[in-house]
Every structure is written in structure tokens, then in C-alpha cells.
PDB file of C-alpha atoms in Angstrom:
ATOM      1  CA  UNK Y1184      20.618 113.253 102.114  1.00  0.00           C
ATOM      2  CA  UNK Y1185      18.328 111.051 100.115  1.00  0.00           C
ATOM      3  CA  UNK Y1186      17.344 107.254 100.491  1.00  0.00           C
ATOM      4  CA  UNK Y1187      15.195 105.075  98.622  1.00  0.00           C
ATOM      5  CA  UNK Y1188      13.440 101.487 100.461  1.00  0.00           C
ATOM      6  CA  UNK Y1189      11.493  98.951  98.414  1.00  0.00           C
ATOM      7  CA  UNK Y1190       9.782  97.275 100.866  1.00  0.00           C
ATOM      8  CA  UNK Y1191      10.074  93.397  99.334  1.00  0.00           C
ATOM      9  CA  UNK Y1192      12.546  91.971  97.694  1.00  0.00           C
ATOM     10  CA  UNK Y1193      10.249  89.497  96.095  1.00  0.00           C
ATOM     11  CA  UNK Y1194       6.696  89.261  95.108  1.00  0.00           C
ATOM     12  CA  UNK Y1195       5.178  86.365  93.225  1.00  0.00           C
ATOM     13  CA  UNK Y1196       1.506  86.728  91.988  1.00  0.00           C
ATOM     14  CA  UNK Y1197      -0.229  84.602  89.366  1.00  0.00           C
ATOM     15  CA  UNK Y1198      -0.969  86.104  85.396  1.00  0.00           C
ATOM     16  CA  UNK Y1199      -3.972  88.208  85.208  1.00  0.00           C
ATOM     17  CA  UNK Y1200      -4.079  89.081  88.822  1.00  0.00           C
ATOM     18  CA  UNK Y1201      -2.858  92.635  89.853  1.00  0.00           C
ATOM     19  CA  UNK Y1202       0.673  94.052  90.312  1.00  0.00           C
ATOM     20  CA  UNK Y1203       2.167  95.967  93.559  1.00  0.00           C
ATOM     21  CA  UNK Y1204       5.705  96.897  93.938  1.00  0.00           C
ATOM     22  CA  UNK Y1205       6.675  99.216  97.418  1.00  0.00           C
ATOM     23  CA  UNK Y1206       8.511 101.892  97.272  1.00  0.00           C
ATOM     24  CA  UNK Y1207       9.574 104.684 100.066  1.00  0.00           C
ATOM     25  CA  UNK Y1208      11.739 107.634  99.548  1.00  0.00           C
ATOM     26  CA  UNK Y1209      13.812 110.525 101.803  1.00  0.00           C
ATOM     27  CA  UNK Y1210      14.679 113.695  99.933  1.00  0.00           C
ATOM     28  CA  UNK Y1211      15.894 116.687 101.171  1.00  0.00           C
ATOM     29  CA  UNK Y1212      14.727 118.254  98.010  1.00  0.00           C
ATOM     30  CA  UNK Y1213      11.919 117.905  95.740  1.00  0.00           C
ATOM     31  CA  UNK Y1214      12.595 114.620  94.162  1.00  0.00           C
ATOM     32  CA  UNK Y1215      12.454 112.762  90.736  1.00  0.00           C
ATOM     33  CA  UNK Y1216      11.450 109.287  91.175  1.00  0.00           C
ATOM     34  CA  UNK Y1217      11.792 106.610  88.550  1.00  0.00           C
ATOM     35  CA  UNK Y1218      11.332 102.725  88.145  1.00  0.00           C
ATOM     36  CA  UNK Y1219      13.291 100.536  86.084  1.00  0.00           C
ATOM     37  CA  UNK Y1220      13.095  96.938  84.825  1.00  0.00           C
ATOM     38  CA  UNK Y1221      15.816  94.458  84.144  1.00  0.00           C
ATOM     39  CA  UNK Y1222      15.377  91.254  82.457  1.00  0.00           C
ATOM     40  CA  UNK Y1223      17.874  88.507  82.909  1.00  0.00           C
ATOM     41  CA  UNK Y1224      21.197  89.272  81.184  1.00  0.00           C
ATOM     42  CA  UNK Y1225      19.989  92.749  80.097  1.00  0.00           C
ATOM     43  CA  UNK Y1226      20.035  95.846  81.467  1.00  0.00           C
ATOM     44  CA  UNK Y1227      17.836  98.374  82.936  1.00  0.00           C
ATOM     45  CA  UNK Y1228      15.416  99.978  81.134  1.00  0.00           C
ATOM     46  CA  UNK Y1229      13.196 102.816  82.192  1.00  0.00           C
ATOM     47  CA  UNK Y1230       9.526 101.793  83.022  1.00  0.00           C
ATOM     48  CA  UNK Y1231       8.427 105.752  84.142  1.00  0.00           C
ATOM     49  CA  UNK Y1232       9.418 108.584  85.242  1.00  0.00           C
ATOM     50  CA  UNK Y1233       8.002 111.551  87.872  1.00  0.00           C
ATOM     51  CA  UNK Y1234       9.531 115.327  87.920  1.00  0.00           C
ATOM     52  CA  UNK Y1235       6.301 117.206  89.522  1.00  0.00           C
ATOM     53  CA  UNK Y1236       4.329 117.238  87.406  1.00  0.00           C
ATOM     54  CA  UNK Y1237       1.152 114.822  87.703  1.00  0.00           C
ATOM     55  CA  UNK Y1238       1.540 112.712  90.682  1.00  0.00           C
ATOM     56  CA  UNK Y1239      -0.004 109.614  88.853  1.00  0.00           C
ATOM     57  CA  UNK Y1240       2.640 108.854  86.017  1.00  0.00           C
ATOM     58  CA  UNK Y1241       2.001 106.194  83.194  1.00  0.00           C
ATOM     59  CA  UNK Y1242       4.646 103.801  82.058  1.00  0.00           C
ATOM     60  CA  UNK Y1243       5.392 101.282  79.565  1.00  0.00           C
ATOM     61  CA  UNK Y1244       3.852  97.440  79.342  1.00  0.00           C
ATOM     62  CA  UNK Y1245       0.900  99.113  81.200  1.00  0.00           C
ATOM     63  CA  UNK Y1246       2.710 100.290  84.784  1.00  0.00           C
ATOM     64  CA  UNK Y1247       1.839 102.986  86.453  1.00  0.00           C
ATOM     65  CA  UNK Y1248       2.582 104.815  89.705  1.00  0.00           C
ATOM     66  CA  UNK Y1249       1.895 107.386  92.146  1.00  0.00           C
ATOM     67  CA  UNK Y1250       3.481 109.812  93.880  1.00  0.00           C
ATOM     68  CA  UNK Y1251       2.030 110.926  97.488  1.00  0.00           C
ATOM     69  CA  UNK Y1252       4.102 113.017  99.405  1.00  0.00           C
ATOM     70  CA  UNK Y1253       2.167 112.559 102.594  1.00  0.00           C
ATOM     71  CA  UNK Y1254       3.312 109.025 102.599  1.00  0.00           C
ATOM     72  CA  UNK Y1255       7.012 109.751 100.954  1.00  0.00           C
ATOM     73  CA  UNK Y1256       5.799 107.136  98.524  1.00  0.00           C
ATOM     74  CA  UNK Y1257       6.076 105.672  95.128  1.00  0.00           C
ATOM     75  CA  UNK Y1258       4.533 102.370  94.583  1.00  0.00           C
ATOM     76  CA  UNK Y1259       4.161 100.816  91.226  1.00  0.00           C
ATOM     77  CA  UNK Y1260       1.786  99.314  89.822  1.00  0.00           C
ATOM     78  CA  UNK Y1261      -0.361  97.184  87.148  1.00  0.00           C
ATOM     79  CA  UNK Y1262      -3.723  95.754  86.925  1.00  0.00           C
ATOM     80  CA  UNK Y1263      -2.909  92.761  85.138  1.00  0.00           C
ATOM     81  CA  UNK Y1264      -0.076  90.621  85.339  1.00  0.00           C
ATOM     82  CA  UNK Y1265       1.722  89.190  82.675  1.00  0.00           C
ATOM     83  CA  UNK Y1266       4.151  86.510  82.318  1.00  0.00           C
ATOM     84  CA  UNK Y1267       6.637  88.813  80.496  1.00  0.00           C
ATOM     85  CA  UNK Y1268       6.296  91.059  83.537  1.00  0.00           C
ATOM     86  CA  UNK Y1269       8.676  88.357  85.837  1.00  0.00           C
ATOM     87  CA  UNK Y1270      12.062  90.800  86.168  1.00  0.00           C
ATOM     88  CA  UNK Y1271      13.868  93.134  88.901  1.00  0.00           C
ATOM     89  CA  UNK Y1272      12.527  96.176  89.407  1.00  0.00           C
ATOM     90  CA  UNK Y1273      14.398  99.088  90.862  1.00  0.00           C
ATOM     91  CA  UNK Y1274      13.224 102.371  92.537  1.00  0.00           C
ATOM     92  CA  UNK Y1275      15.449 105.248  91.803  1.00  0.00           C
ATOM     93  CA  UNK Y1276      15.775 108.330  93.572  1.00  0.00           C
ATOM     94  CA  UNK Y1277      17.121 111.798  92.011  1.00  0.00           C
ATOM     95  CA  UNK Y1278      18.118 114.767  94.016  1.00  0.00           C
ATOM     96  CA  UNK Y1279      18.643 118.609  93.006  1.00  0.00           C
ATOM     97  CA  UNK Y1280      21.431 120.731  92.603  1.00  0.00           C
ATOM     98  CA  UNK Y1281      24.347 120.638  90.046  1.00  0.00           C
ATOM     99  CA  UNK Y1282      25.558 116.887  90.276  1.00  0.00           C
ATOM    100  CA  UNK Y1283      22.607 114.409  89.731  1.00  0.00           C
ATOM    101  CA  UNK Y1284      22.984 112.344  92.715  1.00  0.00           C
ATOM    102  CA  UNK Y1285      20.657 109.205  92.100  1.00  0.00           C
ATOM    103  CA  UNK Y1286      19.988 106.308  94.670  1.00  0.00           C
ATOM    104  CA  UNK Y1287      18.972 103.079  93.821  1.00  0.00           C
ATOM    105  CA  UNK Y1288      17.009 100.667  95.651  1.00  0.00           C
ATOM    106  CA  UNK Y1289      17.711  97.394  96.437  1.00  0.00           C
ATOM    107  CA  UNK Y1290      15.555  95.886  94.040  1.00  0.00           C
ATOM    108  CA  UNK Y1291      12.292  93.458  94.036  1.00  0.00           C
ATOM    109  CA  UNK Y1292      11.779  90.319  92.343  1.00  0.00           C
ATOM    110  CA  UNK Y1293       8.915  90.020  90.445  1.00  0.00           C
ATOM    111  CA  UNK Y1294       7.577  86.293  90.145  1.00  0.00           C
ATOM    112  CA  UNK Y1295       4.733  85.466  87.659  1.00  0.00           C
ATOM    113  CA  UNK Y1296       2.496  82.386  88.048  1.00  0.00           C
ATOM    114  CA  UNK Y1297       1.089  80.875  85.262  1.00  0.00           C
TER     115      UNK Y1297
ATOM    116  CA  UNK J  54      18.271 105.809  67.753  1.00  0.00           C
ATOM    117  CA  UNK J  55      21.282 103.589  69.288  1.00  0.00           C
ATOM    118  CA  UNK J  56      21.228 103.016  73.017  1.00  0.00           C
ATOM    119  CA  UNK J  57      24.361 102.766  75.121  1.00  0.00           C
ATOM    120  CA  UNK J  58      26.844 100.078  73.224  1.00  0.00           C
ATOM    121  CA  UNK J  59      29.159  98.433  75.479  1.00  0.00           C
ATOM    122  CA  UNK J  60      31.773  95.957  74.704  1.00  0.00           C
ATOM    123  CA  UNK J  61      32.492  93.431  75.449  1.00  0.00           C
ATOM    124  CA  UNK J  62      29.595  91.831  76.473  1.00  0.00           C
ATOM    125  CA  UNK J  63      31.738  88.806  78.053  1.00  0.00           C
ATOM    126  CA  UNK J  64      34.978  88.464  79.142  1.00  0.00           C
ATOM    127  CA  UNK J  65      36.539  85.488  80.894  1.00  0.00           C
ATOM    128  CA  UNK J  66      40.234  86.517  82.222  1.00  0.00           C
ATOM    129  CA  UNK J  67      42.778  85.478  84.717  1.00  0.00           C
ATOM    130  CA  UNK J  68      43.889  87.047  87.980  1.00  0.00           C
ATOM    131  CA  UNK J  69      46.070  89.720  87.793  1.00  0.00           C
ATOM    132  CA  UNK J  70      45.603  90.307  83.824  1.00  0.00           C
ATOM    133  CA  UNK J  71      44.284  93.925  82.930  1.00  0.00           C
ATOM    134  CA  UNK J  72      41.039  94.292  81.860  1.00  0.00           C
ATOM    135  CA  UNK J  73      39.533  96.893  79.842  1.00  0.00           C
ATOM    136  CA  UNK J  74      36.136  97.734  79.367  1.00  0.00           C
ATOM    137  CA  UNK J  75      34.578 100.199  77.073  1.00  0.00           C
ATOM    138  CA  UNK J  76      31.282 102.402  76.860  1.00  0.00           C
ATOM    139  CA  UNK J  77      29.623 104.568  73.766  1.00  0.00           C
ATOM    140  CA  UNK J  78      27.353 106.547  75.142  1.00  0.00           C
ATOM    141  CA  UNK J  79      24.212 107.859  73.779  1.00  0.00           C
ATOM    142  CA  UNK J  80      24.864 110.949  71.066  1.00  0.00           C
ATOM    143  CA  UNK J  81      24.336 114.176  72.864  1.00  0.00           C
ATOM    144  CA  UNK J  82      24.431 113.122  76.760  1.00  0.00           C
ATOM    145  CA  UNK J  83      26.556 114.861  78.817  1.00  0.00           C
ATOM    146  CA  UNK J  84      26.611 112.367  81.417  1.00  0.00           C
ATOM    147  CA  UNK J  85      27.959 109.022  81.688  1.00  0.00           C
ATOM    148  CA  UNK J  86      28.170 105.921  84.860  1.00  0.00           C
ATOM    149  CA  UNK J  87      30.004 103.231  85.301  1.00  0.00           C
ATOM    150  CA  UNK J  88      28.070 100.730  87.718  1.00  0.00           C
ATOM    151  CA  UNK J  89      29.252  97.802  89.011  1.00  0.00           C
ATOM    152  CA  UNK J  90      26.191  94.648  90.116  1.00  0.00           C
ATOM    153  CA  UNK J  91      26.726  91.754  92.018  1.00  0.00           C
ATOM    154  CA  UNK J  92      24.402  89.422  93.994  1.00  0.00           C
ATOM    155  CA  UNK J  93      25.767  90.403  97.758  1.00  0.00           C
ATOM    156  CA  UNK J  94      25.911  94.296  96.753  1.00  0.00           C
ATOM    157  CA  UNK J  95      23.344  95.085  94.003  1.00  0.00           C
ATOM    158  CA  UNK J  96      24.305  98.051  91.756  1.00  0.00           C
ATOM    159  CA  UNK J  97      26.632  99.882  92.894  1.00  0.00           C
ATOM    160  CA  UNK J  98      27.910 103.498  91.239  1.00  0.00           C
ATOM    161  CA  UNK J  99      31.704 103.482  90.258  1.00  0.00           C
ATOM    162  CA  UNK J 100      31.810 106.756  89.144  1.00  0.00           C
ATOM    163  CA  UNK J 101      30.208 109.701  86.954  1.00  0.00           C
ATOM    164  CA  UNK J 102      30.884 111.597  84.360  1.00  0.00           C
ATOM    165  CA  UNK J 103      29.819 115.027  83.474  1.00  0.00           C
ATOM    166  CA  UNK J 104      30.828 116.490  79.990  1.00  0.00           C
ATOM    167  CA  UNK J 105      33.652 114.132  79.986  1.00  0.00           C
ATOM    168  CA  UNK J 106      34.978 115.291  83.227  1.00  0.00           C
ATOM    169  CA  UNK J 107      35.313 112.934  86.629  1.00  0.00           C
ATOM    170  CA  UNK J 108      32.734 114.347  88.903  1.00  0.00           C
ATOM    171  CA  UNK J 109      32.369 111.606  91.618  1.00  0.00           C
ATOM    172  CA  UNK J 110      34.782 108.596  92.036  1.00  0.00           C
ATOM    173  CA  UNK J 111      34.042 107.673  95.416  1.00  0.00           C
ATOM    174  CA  UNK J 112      32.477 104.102  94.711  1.00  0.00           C
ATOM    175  CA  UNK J 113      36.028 103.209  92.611  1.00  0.00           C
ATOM    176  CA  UNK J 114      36.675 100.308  95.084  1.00  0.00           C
ATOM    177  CA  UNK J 115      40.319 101.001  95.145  1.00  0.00           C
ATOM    178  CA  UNK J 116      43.191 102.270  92.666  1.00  0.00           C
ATOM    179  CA  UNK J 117      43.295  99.224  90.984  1.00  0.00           C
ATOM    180  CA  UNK J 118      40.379 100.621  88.852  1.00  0.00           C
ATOM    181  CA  UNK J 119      40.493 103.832  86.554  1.00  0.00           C
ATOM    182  CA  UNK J 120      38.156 105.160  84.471  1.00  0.00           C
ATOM    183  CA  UNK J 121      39.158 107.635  81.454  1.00  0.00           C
ATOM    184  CA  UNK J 122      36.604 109.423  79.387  1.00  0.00           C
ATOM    185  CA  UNK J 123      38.553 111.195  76.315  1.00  0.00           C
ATOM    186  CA  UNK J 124      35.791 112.226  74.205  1.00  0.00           C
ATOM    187  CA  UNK J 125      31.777 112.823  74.352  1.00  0.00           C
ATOM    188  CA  UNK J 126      31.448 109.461  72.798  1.00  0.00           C
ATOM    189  CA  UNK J 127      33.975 107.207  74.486  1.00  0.00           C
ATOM    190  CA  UNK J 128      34.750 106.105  77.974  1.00  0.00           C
ATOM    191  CA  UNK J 129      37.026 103.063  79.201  1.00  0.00           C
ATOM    192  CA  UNK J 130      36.838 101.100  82.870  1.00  0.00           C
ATOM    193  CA  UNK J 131      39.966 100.072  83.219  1.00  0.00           C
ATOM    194  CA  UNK J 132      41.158  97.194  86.076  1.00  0.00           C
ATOM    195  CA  UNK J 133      44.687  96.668  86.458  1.00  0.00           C
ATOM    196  CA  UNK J 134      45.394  93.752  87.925  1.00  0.00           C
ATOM    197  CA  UNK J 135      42.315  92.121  88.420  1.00  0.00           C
ATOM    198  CA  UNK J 136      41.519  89.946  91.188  1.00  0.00           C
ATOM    199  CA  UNK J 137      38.469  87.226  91.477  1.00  0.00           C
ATOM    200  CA  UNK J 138      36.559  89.196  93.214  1.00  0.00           C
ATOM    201  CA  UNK J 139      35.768  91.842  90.594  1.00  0.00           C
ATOM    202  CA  UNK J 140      33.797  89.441  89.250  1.00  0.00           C
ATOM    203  CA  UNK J 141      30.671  91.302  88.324  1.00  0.00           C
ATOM    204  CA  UNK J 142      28.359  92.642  85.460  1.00  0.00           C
ATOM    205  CA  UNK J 143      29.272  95.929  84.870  1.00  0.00           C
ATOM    206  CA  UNK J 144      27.067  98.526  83.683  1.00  0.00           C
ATOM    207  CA  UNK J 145      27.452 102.128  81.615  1.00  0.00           C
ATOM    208  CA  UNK J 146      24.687 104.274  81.344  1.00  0.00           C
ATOM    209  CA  UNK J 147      24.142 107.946  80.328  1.00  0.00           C
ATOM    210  CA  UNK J 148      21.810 110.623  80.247  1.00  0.00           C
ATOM    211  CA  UNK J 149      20.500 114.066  78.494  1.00  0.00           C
ATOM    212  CA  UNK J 150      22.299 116.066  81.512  1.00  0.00           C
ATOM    213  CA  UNK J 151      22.997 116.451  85.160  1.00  0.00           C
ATOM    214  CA  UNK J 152      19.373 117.005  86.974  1.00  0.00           C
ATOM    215  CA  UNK J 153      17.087 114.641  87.092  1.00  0.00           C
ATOM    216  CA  UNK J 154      17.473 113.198  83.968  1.00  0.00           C
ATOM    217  CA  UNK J 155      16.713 109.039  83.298  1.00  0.00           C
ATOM    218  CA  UNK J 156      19.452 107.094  82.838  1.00  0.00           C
ATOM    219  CA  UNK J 157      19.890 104.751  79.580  1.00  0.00           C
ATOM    220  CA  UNK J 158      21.803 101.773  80.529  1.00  0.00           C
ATOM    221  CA  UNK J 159      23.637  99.653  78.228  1.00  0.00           C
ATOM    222  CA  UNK J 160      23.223  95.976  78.164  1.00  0.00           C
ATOM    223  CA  UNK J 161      26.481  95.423  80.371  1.00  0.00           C
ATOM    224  CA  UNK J 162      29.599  93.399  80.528  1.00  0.00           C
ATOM    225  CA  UNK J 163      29.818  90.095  82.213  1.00  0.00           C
ATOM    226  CA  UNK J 164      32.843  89.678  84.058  1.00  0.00           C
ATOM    227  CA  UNK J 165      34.719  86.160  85.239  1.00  0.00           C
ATOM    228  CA  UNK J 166      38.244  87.109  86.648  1.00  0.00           C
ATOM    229  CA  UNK J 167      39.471  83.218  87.230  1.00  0.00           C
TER     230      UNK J 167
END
């Protein structure tokens, strides 16, 4: 069984001030984890991706994000917000085995200020 | 490269009139989703594909919908007869294969079943 949370459903910040979007997993297996974007009226497009390899994976647009198992986490993040940034973002969770089972979270809201 | 092309991007209809949507999906990916995304549910998974073969259908709300995939390059959502409350953007995406791959999601369909 596998489930993905994202912990706010919107976040506002102003541009030029830093970026934090919450994400918890479950896995039964060693996970993939991904983010995607979607603008309005589009649809989503990957940000990053992680498959085990380095837990701190680099995106597009300047995201990045980290992996800790300890804390079944997978928050995203950017140092500087921009006002191209304000989208959805959605956490994605991949399982093993021979059918890709992917879980999506509910999504956050990203506000921008200017 | 082209991404996912889906068509058509709007469609206005009336209740009970069949509605067919269509996917290409990215050259070489053996898999392929149909997605459904509304405001009260978020994205939800209609079904997968896998080398052009039905692997999961369990989110197909009910038998008004069918999905058909003939070829590697072609799939169709098919609702027959549609009601108002399929009302929804719906969403194709594919990827390279099965396990853990990202998913490349077309831009969507916007559907108004009046």
C-alpha cells in the first residue's frame, strides 16, 4: 500500500522570498517520488524526479528537493520565489513491481505576492 | 520531440450525446493514462495502459465509459451517453515503461456536458 500527503493545500509567499511545499509519503517498497507543476489550463509537467539515487534532486525553474527516509519525506523547495512560480503542485508517489502504481497527492496552491 | 497531443482540447456537448476523446502518445512509451480532474475530486486515474493492453480499469466510473487503445500511438476515451456530471478536464499521459517511470501529460480536454 502506498499514500502520498501534502500537508497544505495553499501557500502564498511574496517574490524573492523562499519556497516550501510539504510532502509525506507511505511505501511498502522503495519508492520513486516526483513533483509536478500545472499552470492554469495546462497540464502537468514534471518539475523532478528521485529513484535512489542522491537524496537531494535538482529540478527545473530552480526547485529542488530532498528525500529523508527517517521522516518519509519529500518537501520541495526554492530559494527564491518568482511570480511565474504561482501554479498547483502535485506530489507523486511510484511503487515497485510489474504495474507502475502511482499516487497522487492532493495538490498545493502556490500563491506569489508581488 | 512532440509531447502527448490530445484532441480536442474543448468540447461543449449535450446530455446523453457520445463523446469521444482521443490521445497520441509519446513515440516509444509503452504506457498510457487516462485521468479524469475536477475541483471536488482532483485527478483521478481512469485507467492504464501497458503496451496497448488494459491493465487497470478500476477508476472507469461506470460502463458508460470505455477506453480502446488499438495501436502504440492511438488511444480513444469514449463516454456513451454522457451525463452533466462528467464534466471535467480530462487528461492522457504516458511514459518510457511500467516502473517508476515520469509521466508526460498532455495538455488535456475540457469537458462541458450541458
Amino acid at each position: 500500500a502506498q499514500s502520498v500527503t501534502q500537508l497544505d493545500s495553499h501557500v502564498s509567499v511574496s517574490e524573492g522570498t523562499p519556497v516550501l511545499l510539504r510532502c509525506n509519503y507511505s511505501s511498502s517498497y522503495s519508492p520513486s517520488l516526483f513533483w509536478y507543476v500545472q499552470h492554469p489550463n495546462k497540464g502537468l509537467q514534471l518539475l523532478l524526479k528521485y529513484t535512489s539515487a542522491a537524496t537531494l534532486v535538482k529540478g527545473i525553474n530552480g526547485f529542488e528537493a530532498e528525500f529523508k527516509k527517517s521522516e518519509t519525506s519529500f518537501h520541495l523547495t526554492k530559494p527564491s520565489a518568482h511570480m511565474s512560480d504561482a501554479a498547483e503542485y502535485f506530489c507523486v508517489v511510484s511503487g515497485a513491481g510489474g504495474y507502475q502504481k502511482v499516487t497522487f497527492g492532493t495538490g498545493t496552491k502556490l500563491q506569489v505576492i508581488p | 520531440d512532440a509531447g502527448v497531443i490530445q484532441s480536442p482540447r474543448h468540447e461543449v456537448t449535450e446530455m446523453g450525446q457520445e463523446v469521444t476523446l482521443r490521445c497520441k502518445p509519446i513515440s516509444g512509451h509503452n504506457s498510457l493514462f487516462w485521468y479524469r480532474q475536477t475541483m471536488m475530486r482532483g485527478l483521478e486515474l481512469l485507467i492504464y495502459f501497458n503496451n496497448n493492453v488494459p491493465i487497470d480499469d478500476s477508476g472507469m466510473p461506470e460502463d458508460r465509459f470505455s477506453a480502446k487503445m488499438p495501436n502504440a500511438s492511438f488511444s480513444t476515451l469514449k463516454i456513451q451517453p454522457s451525463e452533466p456530471r462528467d464534466s471535467a478536464v480530462y487528461f492522457c499521459a504516458s511514459s518510457l515503461t511500467a516502473n517508476n517511470q515520469p509521466q508526460h501529460f498532455g495538455d488535456g480536454t475540457r469537458l462541458s456536458i450541458l
